[in-house]
mmCIF file of C-alpha atoms in Angstrom:
data_model
loop_
_atom_site.group_PDB
_atom_site.id
_atom_site.type_symbol
_atom_site.label_atom_id
_atom_site.label_comp_id
_atom_site.label_asym_id
_atom_site.label_seq_id
_atom_site.Cartn_x
_atom_site.Cartn_y
_atom_site.Cartn_z
ATOM 1 C CA MET A 1 0.000 0.000 0.000
ATOM 2 C CA THR A 2 1.241 3.494 -0.888
ATOM 3 C CA ASP A 3 0.068 7.064 -0.371
ATOM 4 C CA ARG A 4 -1.136 6.999 -3.960
ATOM 5 C CA ASP A 5 -4.107 4.921 -2.795
ATOM 6 C CA TRP A 6 -5.671 7.920 -1.045
ATOM 7 C CA LEU A 7 -3.908 10.693 -2.941
ATOM 8 C CA ALA A 8 -5.365 9.890 -6.371
ATOM 9 C CA PRO A 9 -9.045 9.963 -5.278
ATOM 10 C CA SER A 10 -8.357 13.037 -3.137
ATOM 11 C CA ILE A 11 -6.987 14.894 -6.157
ATOM 12 C CA ALA A 12 -10.009 13.770 -8.178
ATOM 13 C CA LEU A 13 -12.429 15.012 -5.505
ATOM 14 C CA THR A 14 -10.638 18.357 -5.279
ATOM 15 C CA VAL A 15 -10.583 18.885 -9.045
ATOM 16 C CA ALA A 16 -14.224 17.837 -9.431
ATOM 17 C CA SER A 17 -15.366 20.070 -6.573
ATOM 18 C CA GLY A 18 -13.486 23.046 -7.964
ATOM 19 C CA LEU A 19 -14.682 22.549 -11.539
ATOM 20 C CA ILE A 20 -18.333 22.162 -10.524
ATOM 21 C CA ALA A 21 -18.178 25.353 -8.468
ATOM 22 C CA ILE A 22 -16.426 27.344 -11.205
ATOM 23 C CA VAL A 23 -18.850 26.155 -13.887
ATOM 24 C CA LEU A 24 -21.988 26.907 -11.854
ATOM 25 C CA ILE A 25 -21.022 29.994 -9.869
ATOM 26 C CA PRO A 26 -22.628 33.130 -11.400
ATOM 27 C CA ASP A 27 -20.171 35.601 -9.847
ATOM 28 C CA TYR A 28 -16.403 35.065 -9.733
ATOM 29 C CA ALA A 29 -15.731 37.905 -7.290
ATOM 30 C CA GLY A 30 -14.952 35.534 -4.438
ATOM 31 C CA VAL A 31 -12.878 32.981 -6.355
ATOM 32 C CA MET A 32 -9.405 34.518 -6.274
ATOM 33 C CA PRO A 33 -9.742 36.085 -2.786
ATOM 34 C CA ALA A 34 -10.536 32.608 -1.447
ATOM 35 C CA VAL A 35 -7.360 31.297 -3.084
ATOM 36 C CA MET A 36 -5.372 33.954 -1.207
ATOM 37 C CA ILE A 37 -5.890 31.975 1.997
ATOM 38 C CA LEU A 38 -3.447 29.365 0.667
ATOM 39 C CA PRO A 39 -0.229 31.299 1.450
ATOM 40 C CA TYR A 40 -1.419 31.702 5.058
ATOM 41 C CA TRP A 41 -2.405 28.028 5.136
ATOM 42 C CA MET A 42 1.037 26.955 3.927
ATOM 43 C CA LEU A 43 2.856 29.337 6.278
ATOM 44 C CA ALA A 44 0.823 28.154 9.263
ATOM 45 C CA SER A 45 1.436 24.548 8.224
ATOM 46 C CA ALA A 46 5.198 25.089 7.968
ATOM 47 C CA VAL A 47 5.363 26.778 11.370
ATOM 48 C CA LEU A 48 3.151 24.242 13.157
ATOM 49 C CA ALA A 49 4.852 21.256 11.510
ATOM 50 C CA SER A 50 8.262 22.577 12.533
ATOM 51 C CA ILE A 51 7.108 23.144 16.114
ATOM 52 C CA CYS A 52 5.576 19.652 16.351
ATOM 53 C CA TRP A 53 8.677 18.039 14.870
ATOM 54 C CA PHE A 54 10.988 20.013 17.137
ATOM 55 C CA LEU A 55 8.978 19.171 20.262
ATOM 56 C CA SER A 56 8.816 15.483 19.367
ATOM 57 C CA MET A 57 12.611 15.382 19.123
ATOM 58 C CA LEU A 58 13.001 17.229 22.400
ATOM 59 C CA ILE A 59 10.767 14.656 24.064
ATOM 60 C CA ALA A 60 12.865 11.908 22.458
ATOM 61 C CA ARG A 61 16.006 13.713 23.700
ATOM 62 C CA VAL A 62 17.536 13.998 20.250
ATOM 63 C CA ASP A 63 20.779 15.965 20.197
ATOM 64 C CA SER A 64 20.674 19.117 18.012
ATOM 65 C CA PRO A 65 17.020 18.860 16.856
ATOM 66 C CA ILE A 66 17.336 21.607 14.224
ATOM 67 C CA ALA A 67 20.400 19.982 12.671
ATOM 68 C CA HIS A 68 18.554 16.664 12.711
ATOM 69 C CA MET A 69 15.571 18.249 10.929
ATOM 70 C CA ARG A 70 17.780 19.728 8.214
ATOM 71 C CA LYS A 71 19.548 16.425 7.692
ATOM 72 C CA ALA A 72 16.275 14.506 7.480
ATOM 73 C CA VAL A 73 14.921 16.838 4.779
ATOM 74 C CA ALA A 74 18.212 16.739 2.851
ATOM 75 C CA ASN A 75 18.383 12.939 2.998
ATOM 76 C CA ASP A 76 14.803 12.407 1.842
ATOM 77 C CA PRO A 77 13.664 15.451 -0.192
ATOM 78 C CA ARG A 78 11.045 13.368 -1.989
ATOM 79 C CA ARG A 79 9.206 12.605 1.245
ATOM 80 C CA ALA A 80 9.421 16.245 2.324
ATOM 81 C CA GLY A 81 8.125 17.381 -1.064
ATOM 82 C CA LEU A 82 5.248 14.915 -0.907
ATOM 83 C CA GLY A 83 4.294 16.225 2.522
ATOM 84 C CA VAL A 84 4.277 19.815 1.263
ATOM 85 C CA PHE A 85 2.164 18.826 -1.745
ATOM 86 C CA CYS A 86 -0.348 16.954 0.426
ATOM 87 C CA ILE A 87 -0.752 19.911 2.778
ATOM 88 C CA PHE A 88 -1.202 22.195 -0.240
ATOM 89 C CA LEU A 89 -3.817 19.838 -1.696
ATOM 90 C CA ALA A 90 -5.712 19.808 1.615
ATOM 91 C CA GLY A 91 -5.760 23.611 1.550
ATOM 92 C CA ILE A 92 -6.939 23.672 -2.070
ATOM 93 C CA ASN A 93 -9.714 21.233 -1.213
ATOM 94 C CA MET A 94 -10.938 23.427 1.628
ATOM 95 C CA THR A 95 -10.774 26.412 -0.741
ATOM 96 C CA THR A 96 -13.025 24.695 -3.278
ATOM 97 C CA PHE A 97 -15.594 24.262 -0.507
ATOM 98 C CA MET A 98 -15.349 28.015 0.104
ATOM 99 C CA TRP A 99 -16.419 28.410 -3.531
ATOM 100 C CA THR A 100 -19.156 25.788 -3.211
ATOM 101 C CA LYS A 101 -20.787 27.060 -0.015
ATOM 102 C CA PRO A 102 -22.046 30.417 -1.374
ATOM 103 C CA LEU A 103 -23.095 28.615 -4.550
ATOM 104 C CA LEU A 104 -25.310 26.331 -2.462
ATOM 105 C CA ASN A 105 -26.899 29.418 -0.859
ATOM 106 C CA TYR A 106 -27.638 30.661 -4.371
ATOM 107 C CA LEU A 107 -29.131 27.354 -5.565
ATOM 108 C CA VAL A 108 -30.829 25.919 -2.445
ATOM 109 C CA PRO A 109 -33.139 28.118 -0.308
ATOM 110 C CA PHE A 110 -33.013 27.748 3.471
ATOM 111 C CA TRP A 111 -36.011 25.958 4.968
ATOM 112 C CA ALA A 112 -34.721 23.544 7.650
ATOM 113 C CA ASP A 113 -33.988 25.953 10.521
ATOM 114 C CA PRO A 114 -37.353 25.578 12.317
ATOM 115 C CA LEU A 115 -37.127 21.796 11.968
ATOM 116 C CA LEU A 116 -33.610 21.610 13.429
ATOM 117 C CA ALA A 117 -34.469 24.052 16.216
ATOM 118 C CA ASN A 118 -37.444 21.878 17.163
ATOM 119 C CA VAL A 119 -35.293 18.736 17.086
ATOM 120 C CA ASP A 120 -32.839 20.374 19.493
ATOM 121 C CA HIS A 121 -35.709 21.493 21.709
ATOM 122 C CA ALA A 122 -37.075 17.946 21.901
ATOM 123 C CA VAL A 123 -33.710 16.259 22.441
ATOM 124 C CA PHE A 124 -32.815 18.612 25.302
ATOM 125 C CA PHE A 125 -36.094 18.011 27.155
ATOM 126 C CA GLY A 126 -37.904 21.180 26.157
ATOM 127 C CA ARG A 127 -34.969 23.607 26.220
ATOM 128 C CA ASP A 128 -32.920 25.129 23.445
ATOM 129 C CA PRO A 129 -29.364 23.896 24.180
ATOM 130 C CA TRP A 130 -27.717 27.291 23.735
ATOM 131 C CA THR A 131 -29.557 28.508 26.853
ATOM 132 C CA LEU A 132 -27.509 26.013 28.879
ATOM 133 C CA LEU A 133 -24.221 27.298 27.471
ATOM 134 C CA THR A 134 -24.396 31.084 27.756
ATOM 135 C CA TRP A 135 -21.350 31.008 30.055
ATOM 136 C CA LEU A 136 -19.253 29.935 27.053
ATOM 137 C CA ASN A 137 -20.311 32.846 24.855
ATOM 138 C CA SER A 138 -17.200 35.027 25.109
ATOM 139 C CA THR A 139 -14.636 36.677 22.849
ATOM 140 C CA PRO A 140 -11.729 34.343 23.781
ATOM 141 C CA ALA A 141 -13.964 31.343 23.136
ATOM 142 C CA ALA A 142 -15.058 32.752 19.771
ATOM 143 C CA ILE A 143 -11.425 33.303 18.774
ATOM 144 C CA PHE A 144 -10.491 29.749 19.757
ATOM 145 C CA TYR A 145 -13.520 28.365 17.911
ATOM 146 C CA HIS A 146 -12.112 29.586 14.593
ATOM 147 C CA ARG A 147 -8.366 29.979 14.996
ATOM 148 C CA GLY A 148 -7.834 27.146 17.457
ATOM 149 C CA TRP A 149 -9.820 24.753 15.289
ATOM 150 C CA PHE A 150 -7.833 25.865 12.234
ATOM 151 C CA ALA A 151 -4.505 25.219 13.977
ATOM 152 C CA LEU A 152 -5.622 21.844 15.344
ATOM 153 C CA MET A 153 -6.691 20.726 11.879
ATOM 154 C CA ILE A 154 -3.274 21.556 10.425
ATOM 155 C CA VAL A 155 -1.461 19.791 13.268
ATOM 156 C CA THR A 156 -3.634 16.714 12.753
ATOM 157 C CA LEU A 157 -2.876 16.663 9.032
ATOM 158 C CA VAL A 158 0.845 16.866 9.805
ATOM 159 C CA ILE A 159 0.592 13.957 12.262
ATOM 160 C CA VAL A 160 -1.279 11.750 9.794
ATOM 161 C CA LEU A 161 0.957 12.602 6.831
ATOM 162 C CA ALA A 162 4.039 11.684 8.871
ATOM 163 C CA ALA A 163 2.730 8.136 9.342
ATOM 164 C CA PRO A 164 3.759 5.337 6.961
ATOM 165 C CA PRO A 165 1.228 4.170 4.350
ATOM 166 C CA SER A 166 -1.476 1.885 5.724
ATOM 167 C CA PRO A 167 -5.200 1.211 5.276
ATOM 168 C CA ARG A 168 -5.941 3.436 8.275
ATOM 169 C CA LYS A 169 -3.877 6.326 6.938
ATOM 170 C CA SER A 170 -5.582 6.070 3.547
ATOM 171 C CA ALA A 171 -9.006 5.981 5.208
ATOM 172 C CA VAL A 172 -8.266 8.937 7.488
ATOM 173 C CA MET A 173 -6.864 11.123 4.706
ATOM 174 C CA LEU A 174 -9.604 10.346 2.187
ATOM 175 C CA THR A 175 -12.202 10.982 4.902
ATOM 176 C CA TYR A 176 -10.863 14.548 5.212
ATOM 177 C CA PHE A 177 -11.367 15.201 1.503
ATOM 178 C CA THR A 178 -14.734 13.428 1.414
ATOM 179 C CA LEU A 179 -16.104 15.584 4.227
ATOM 180 C CA TRP A 180 -15.298 18.833 2.421
ATOM 181 C CA SER A 181 -16.106 17.736 -1.134
ATOM 182 C CA VAL A 182 -19.056 15.364 -0.722
ATOM 183 C CA VAL A 183 -20.606 15.270 2.745
ATOM 184 C CA GLY A 184 -20.834 19.033 3.256
ATOM 185 C CA PRO A 185 -22.549 19.879 -0.048
ATOM 186 C CA LEU A 186 -24.854 16.830 -0.087
ATOM 187 C CA VAL A 187 -26.121 17.110 3.490
ATOM 188 C CA HIS A 188 -26.543 20.880 3.180
ATOM 189 C CA SER A 189 -28.591 20.411 0.005
ATOM 190 C CA THR A 190 -30.798 17.903 1.846
ATOM 191 C CA LEU A 191 -31.326 20.016 4.993
ATOM 192 C CA PRO A 192 -30.398 23.614 4.112
ATOM 193 C CA ALA A 193 -30.164 25.646 7.309
ATOM 194 C CA ALA A 194 -28.451 28.904 8.239
ATOM 195 C CA GLY A 195 -28.125 28.422 11.987
ATOM 196 C CA PRO A 196 -29.578 30.047 15.131
ATOM 197 C CA ILE A 197 -27.601 33.251 14.605
ATOM 198 C CA PHE A 198 -29.606 33.956 11.420
ATOM 199 C CA PHE A 199 -32.966 32.571 12.607
ATOM 200 C CA ASP A 200 -34.619 35.961 13.073
ATOM 201 C CA GLN A 201 -33.231 37.401 9.822
ATOM 202 C CA LEU A 202 -34.683 34.483 7.894
ATOM 203 C CA GLY A 203 -38.119 35.494 9.164
ATOM 204 C CA TYR A 204 -38.701 32.611 11.570
ATOM 205 C CA GLY A 205 -39.312 34.737 14.659
ATOM 206 C CA ASN A 206 -37.413 35.887 17.726
ATOM 207 C CA ARG A 207 -36.777 32.467 19.248
ATOM 208 C CA PHE A 208 -33.026 33.200 19.456
ATOM 209 C CA SER A 209 -33.236 36.936 20.120
ATOM 210 C CA ASP A 210 -31.643 36.508 23.562
ATOM 211 C CA LEU A 211 -28.597 34.839 22.025
ATOM 212 C CA HIS A 212 -26.268 37.837 22.164
ATOM 213 C CA SER A 213 -23.161 37.613 20.015
ATOM 214 C CA VAL A 214 -19.737 38.911 21.025
ATOM 215 C CA SER A 215 -17.987 41.209 18.550
ATOM 216 C CA GLU A 216 -15.916 38.393 17.007
ATOM 217 C CA THR A 217 -19.075 36.468 16.145
ATOM 218 C CA LYS A 218 -21.205 39.495 15.313
ATOM 219 C CA ASP A 219 -18.703 40.887 12.788
ATOM 220 C CA ALA A 220 -18.434 37.559 10.979
ATOM 221 C CA ALA A 221 -22.212 37.081 10.938
ATOM 222 C CA THR A 222 -22.799 40.619 9.645
ATOM 223 C CA TYR A 223 -20.332 40.017 6.808
ATOM 224 C CA LEU A 224 -21.889 36.682 5.852
ATOM 225 C CA TRP A 225 -25.452 38.022 5.914
ATOM 226 C CA ALA A 226 -24.554 41.119 3.887
ATOM 227 C CA ILE A 227 -23.153 38.962 1.085
ATOM 228 C CA TYR A 228 -25.976 36.429 1.280
ATOM 229 C CA SER A 229 -28.741 39.035 1.248
ATOM 230 C CA SER A 230 -27.205 40.707 -1.811
ATOM 231 C CA ASN A 231 -26.794 37.369 -3.642
ATOM 232 C CA GLY A 232 -23.057 38.036 -3.641
ATOM 233 C CA PHE A 233 -20.040 35.718 -3.669
ATOM 234 C CA GLY A 234 -17.390 37.371 -1.511
ATOM 235 C CA PRO A 235 -14.256 35.701 -0.127
ATOM 236 C CA GLY A 236 -14.977 33.340 2.746
ATOM 237 C CA SER A 237 -18.718 33.818 2.328
ATOM 238 C CA GLY A 238 -21.463 31.232 2.356
ATOM 239 C CA ILE A 239 -23.782 30.213 5.181
ATOM 240 C CA SER A 240 -24.286 26.593 6.168
ATOM 241 C CA ALA A 241 -25.341 25.099 9.489
ATOM 242 C CA MET A 242 -26.176 21.507 8.545
ATOM 243 C CA PRO A 243 -23.936 19.602 8.677
ATOM 244 C CA SER A 244 -21.400 21.345 10.865
ATOM 245 C CA LEU A 245 -18.130 20.775 9.027
ATOM 246 C CA HIS A 246 -16.491 22.473 11.981
ATOM 247 C CA ILE A 247 -17.581 19.517 14.097
ATOM 248 C CA ALA A 248 -17.220 16.937 11.322
ATOM 249 C CA THR A 249 -13.553 17.869 10.927
ATOM 250 C CA THR A 250 -13.147 18.007 14.708
ATOM 251 C CA ALA A 251 -14.451 14.438 14.929
ATOM 252 C CA TRP A 252 -12.045 13.567 12.112
ATOM 253 C CA MET A 253 -9.189 15.007 14.192
ATOM 254 C CA MET A 254 -10.191 12.863 17.158
ATOM 255 C CA ILE A 255 -10.253 9.741 14.970
ATOM 256 C CA ALA A 256 -6.837 10.573 13.527
ATOM 257 C CA VAL A 257 -5.243 11.345 16.880
ATOM 258 C CA HIS A 258 -6.710 8.185 18.413
ATOM 259 C CA ILE A 259 -4.989 6.156 15.690
ATOM 260 C CA PHE A 260 -1.706 7.971 15.147
ATOM 261 C CA ALA A 261 -0.981 9.922 18.349
ATOM 262 C CA ARG A 262 -2.913 8.241 21.129
ATOM 263 C CA ARG A 263 -0.940 10.007 23.863
ATOM 264 C CA LEU A 264 -2.611 13.227 22.698
ATOM 265 C CA MET A 265 -6.110 11.760 22.734
ATOM 266 C CA MET A 266 -7.185 13.258 26.052
ATOM 267 C CA PRO A 267 -6.347 16.904 25.192
ATOM 268 C CA MET A 268 -7.805 16.426 21.707
ATOM 269 C CA ALA A 269 -11.005 14.981 23.158
ATOM 270 C CA ILE A 270 -11.315 17.929 25.555
ATOM 271 C CA ALA A 271 -10.722 20.385 22.705
ATOM 272 C CA GLY A 272 -13.211 18.536 20.507
ATOM 273 C CA ILE A 273 -15.987 18.606 23.102
ATOM 274 C CA PHE A 274 -15.231 22.270 23.778
ATOM 275 C CA ILE A 275 -15.502 23.136 20.071
ATOM 276 C CA PHE A 276 -18.812 21.264 19.837
ATOM 277 C CA LEU A 277 -20.236 23.174 22.800
ATOM 278 C CA LEU A 278 -18.960 26.456 21.345
ATOM 279 C CA SER A 279 -20.671 25.778 18.022
ATOM 280 C CA ILE A 280 -23.955 25.853 19.946
ATOM 281 C CA ALA A 281 -23.126 28.565 22.497
ATOM 282 C CA LEU A 282 -21.941 31.056 19.862
ATOM 283 C CA GLY A 283 -25.060 30.518 17.747
ATOM 284 C CA TRP A 284 -23.436 29.143 14.617
ATOM 285 C CA HIS A 285 -25.041 25.711 14.840
ATOM 286 C CA TYR A 286 -27.870 23.657 16.232
ATOM 287 C CA ALA A 287 -26.724 20.680 18.292
ATOM 288 C CA ALA A 288 -28.112 18.424 15.571
ATOM 289 C CA ASP A 289 -25.673 19.946 13.064
ATOM 290 C CA GLY A 290 -22.663 18.818 15.054
ATOM 291 C CA ILE A 291 -24.096 15.404 15.861
ATOM 292 C CA VAL A 292 -24.784 14.730 12.185
ATOM 293 C CA GLY A 293 -21.390 16.103 11.162
ATOM 294 C CA ALA A 294 -19.531 13.920 13.664
ATOM 295 C CA GLY A 295 -21.593 10.901 12.666
ATOM 296 C CA CYS A 296 -20.732 11.458 9.013
ATOM 297 C CA ALA A 297 -17.026 11.631 9.863
ATOM 298 C CA VAL A 298 -17.146 8.341 11.777
ATOM 299 C CA LEU A 299 -19.205 6.641 9.063
ATOM 300 C CA CYS A 300 -16.910 7.816 6.261
ATOM 301 C CA PHE A 301 -13.841 6.577 8.099
ATOM 302 C CA GLN A 302 -15.372 3.199 8.914
ATOM 303 C CA LEU A 303 -16.486 2.595 5.322
ATOM 304 C CA LEU A 304 -13.195 3.733 3.820
ATOM 305 C CA HIS A 305 -11.133 1.738 6.313
ATOM 306 C CA LYS A 306 -13.162 -1.369 5.529
ATOM 307 C CA PHE A 307 -12.577 -0.754 1.814
ATOM 308 C CA TYR A 308 -8.822 -0.204 2.082
ATOM 309 C CA ARG A 309 -8.302 -3.059 4.514
ATOM 310 C CA GLY A 310 -10.286 -5.409 2.289
ATOM 311 C CA ARG A 311 -8.293 -4.348 -0.738
ATOM 312 C CA ARG A 312 -5.045 -4.960 1.110
ATOM 313 C CA LEU A 313 -6.130 -8.428 2.196
ATOM 314 C CA LEU A 314 -7.180 -9.225 -1.372
ATOM 315 C CA ALA A 315 -3.832 -8.045 -2.730
ATOM 316 C CA SER A 316 -2.067 -10.157 -0.124
ATOM 317 C CA LYS A 317 -4.008 -13.262 -1.128
ATOM 318 C CA LEU A 318 -3.382 -12.672 -4.837
ATOM 319 C CA ALA A 319 0.310 -12.304 -4.076
ATOM 320 C CA GLY A 320 0.259 -15.693 -2.389
ATOM 321 C CA ASN A 321 0.917 -14.437 1.144
ATOM 322 C CA PRO A 322 -0.577 -16.478 3.998
ATOM 323 C CA ALA A 323 -3.755 -15.215 5.611
ATOM 324 C CA ASP A 324 -3.817 -13.583 9.015
ATOM 325 C CA SER A 325 -4.947 -16.866 10.495
ATOM 326 C CA ARG A 326 -1.361 -18.111 10.374
ATOM 327 C CA ALA A 327 0.095 -15.062 12.057
ATOM 328 C CA THR A 328 1.573 -15.263 15.526
ATOM 329 C CA PRO A 329 -0.065 -13.123 18.266
ATOM 330 C CA ILE A 330 2.768 -10.583 17.998
ATOM 331 C CA GLN A 331 2.438 -10.396 14.194
ATOM 332 C CA ALA A 332 -1.323 -10.019 14.508
ATOM 333 C CA ARG A 333 -0.927 -7.105 16.926
ATOM 334 C CA GLU A 334 1.600 -5.439 14.606
ATOM 335 C CA ALA A 335 -0.713 -5.893 11.627
ATOM 336 C CA HIS A 336 -3.608 -4.395 13.603
ATOM 337 C CA VAL A 337 -1.526 -1.304 14.434
ATOM 338 C CA ILE A 338 -0.634 -0.546 10.805
ATOM 339 C CA GLU A 339 -4.099 -1.334 9.506
#
């Protein structure tokens, strides 16, 4: 198994997503500005990857970590180049979703907000869940919700890309691209919702009028609504509550960390739960949005892992290798780790 097993379909998804958006979008004003996020994405990736690598060597007590990093890149430039390309592709894929999201607003009218609000109300025993989380609605929390999530996603990508090829790595990486390119657009088209923060502006009443936004949230919401209400296509625009890709990708991070960096699972789980609660407290999402998003992430990974593992077993049988039934307990454990 090689990285090509997940890289080829990921490239195809990215190209298809971008082409569909470019062909259908009626206004190209937001296309190039969205692309301008890529230099920041790559810079943040380089900085965070370097920090993670440096810290891992400090923990391992490697002498002269910086010299070791330089030597590693010089000795295997192909691997370093592949890592840079994969990070760039992940950024491009997210950018194509930034083109697709406002296009969906243009093509699919919102109608599901009352339904999702009522689902939340029923699930939480007659209360809207945001009313239980007002203590989280603060400027620092709003900053972490966006910037912290962004940084955690990059760090997770770096961790996964550093792992050797395996069915699990292929499943985790292709899940990332599937969430942005397939799950987000399809689920939004099925249940188009804007979120509690726009409930009143959509004409559904003042049910969320007591949900007061901090400046960080209010400024972003004002920008998004201004572009939406004018049928525009500005950079970083587009409104979508269901599914919450914020939470879908957070669940993806938890899956990835559980597999490839289990020592970090506890802090990642705490951060993931915190981000989920913030998505509700800040008014961006109904609880149902995050639950569906996380469920989609788990389902995508399970299906893709089953596919890649099955393909590997088939290739092994065709090559004449003995089945797992002949493996020793130690070999079986080792195979389970890499799968």
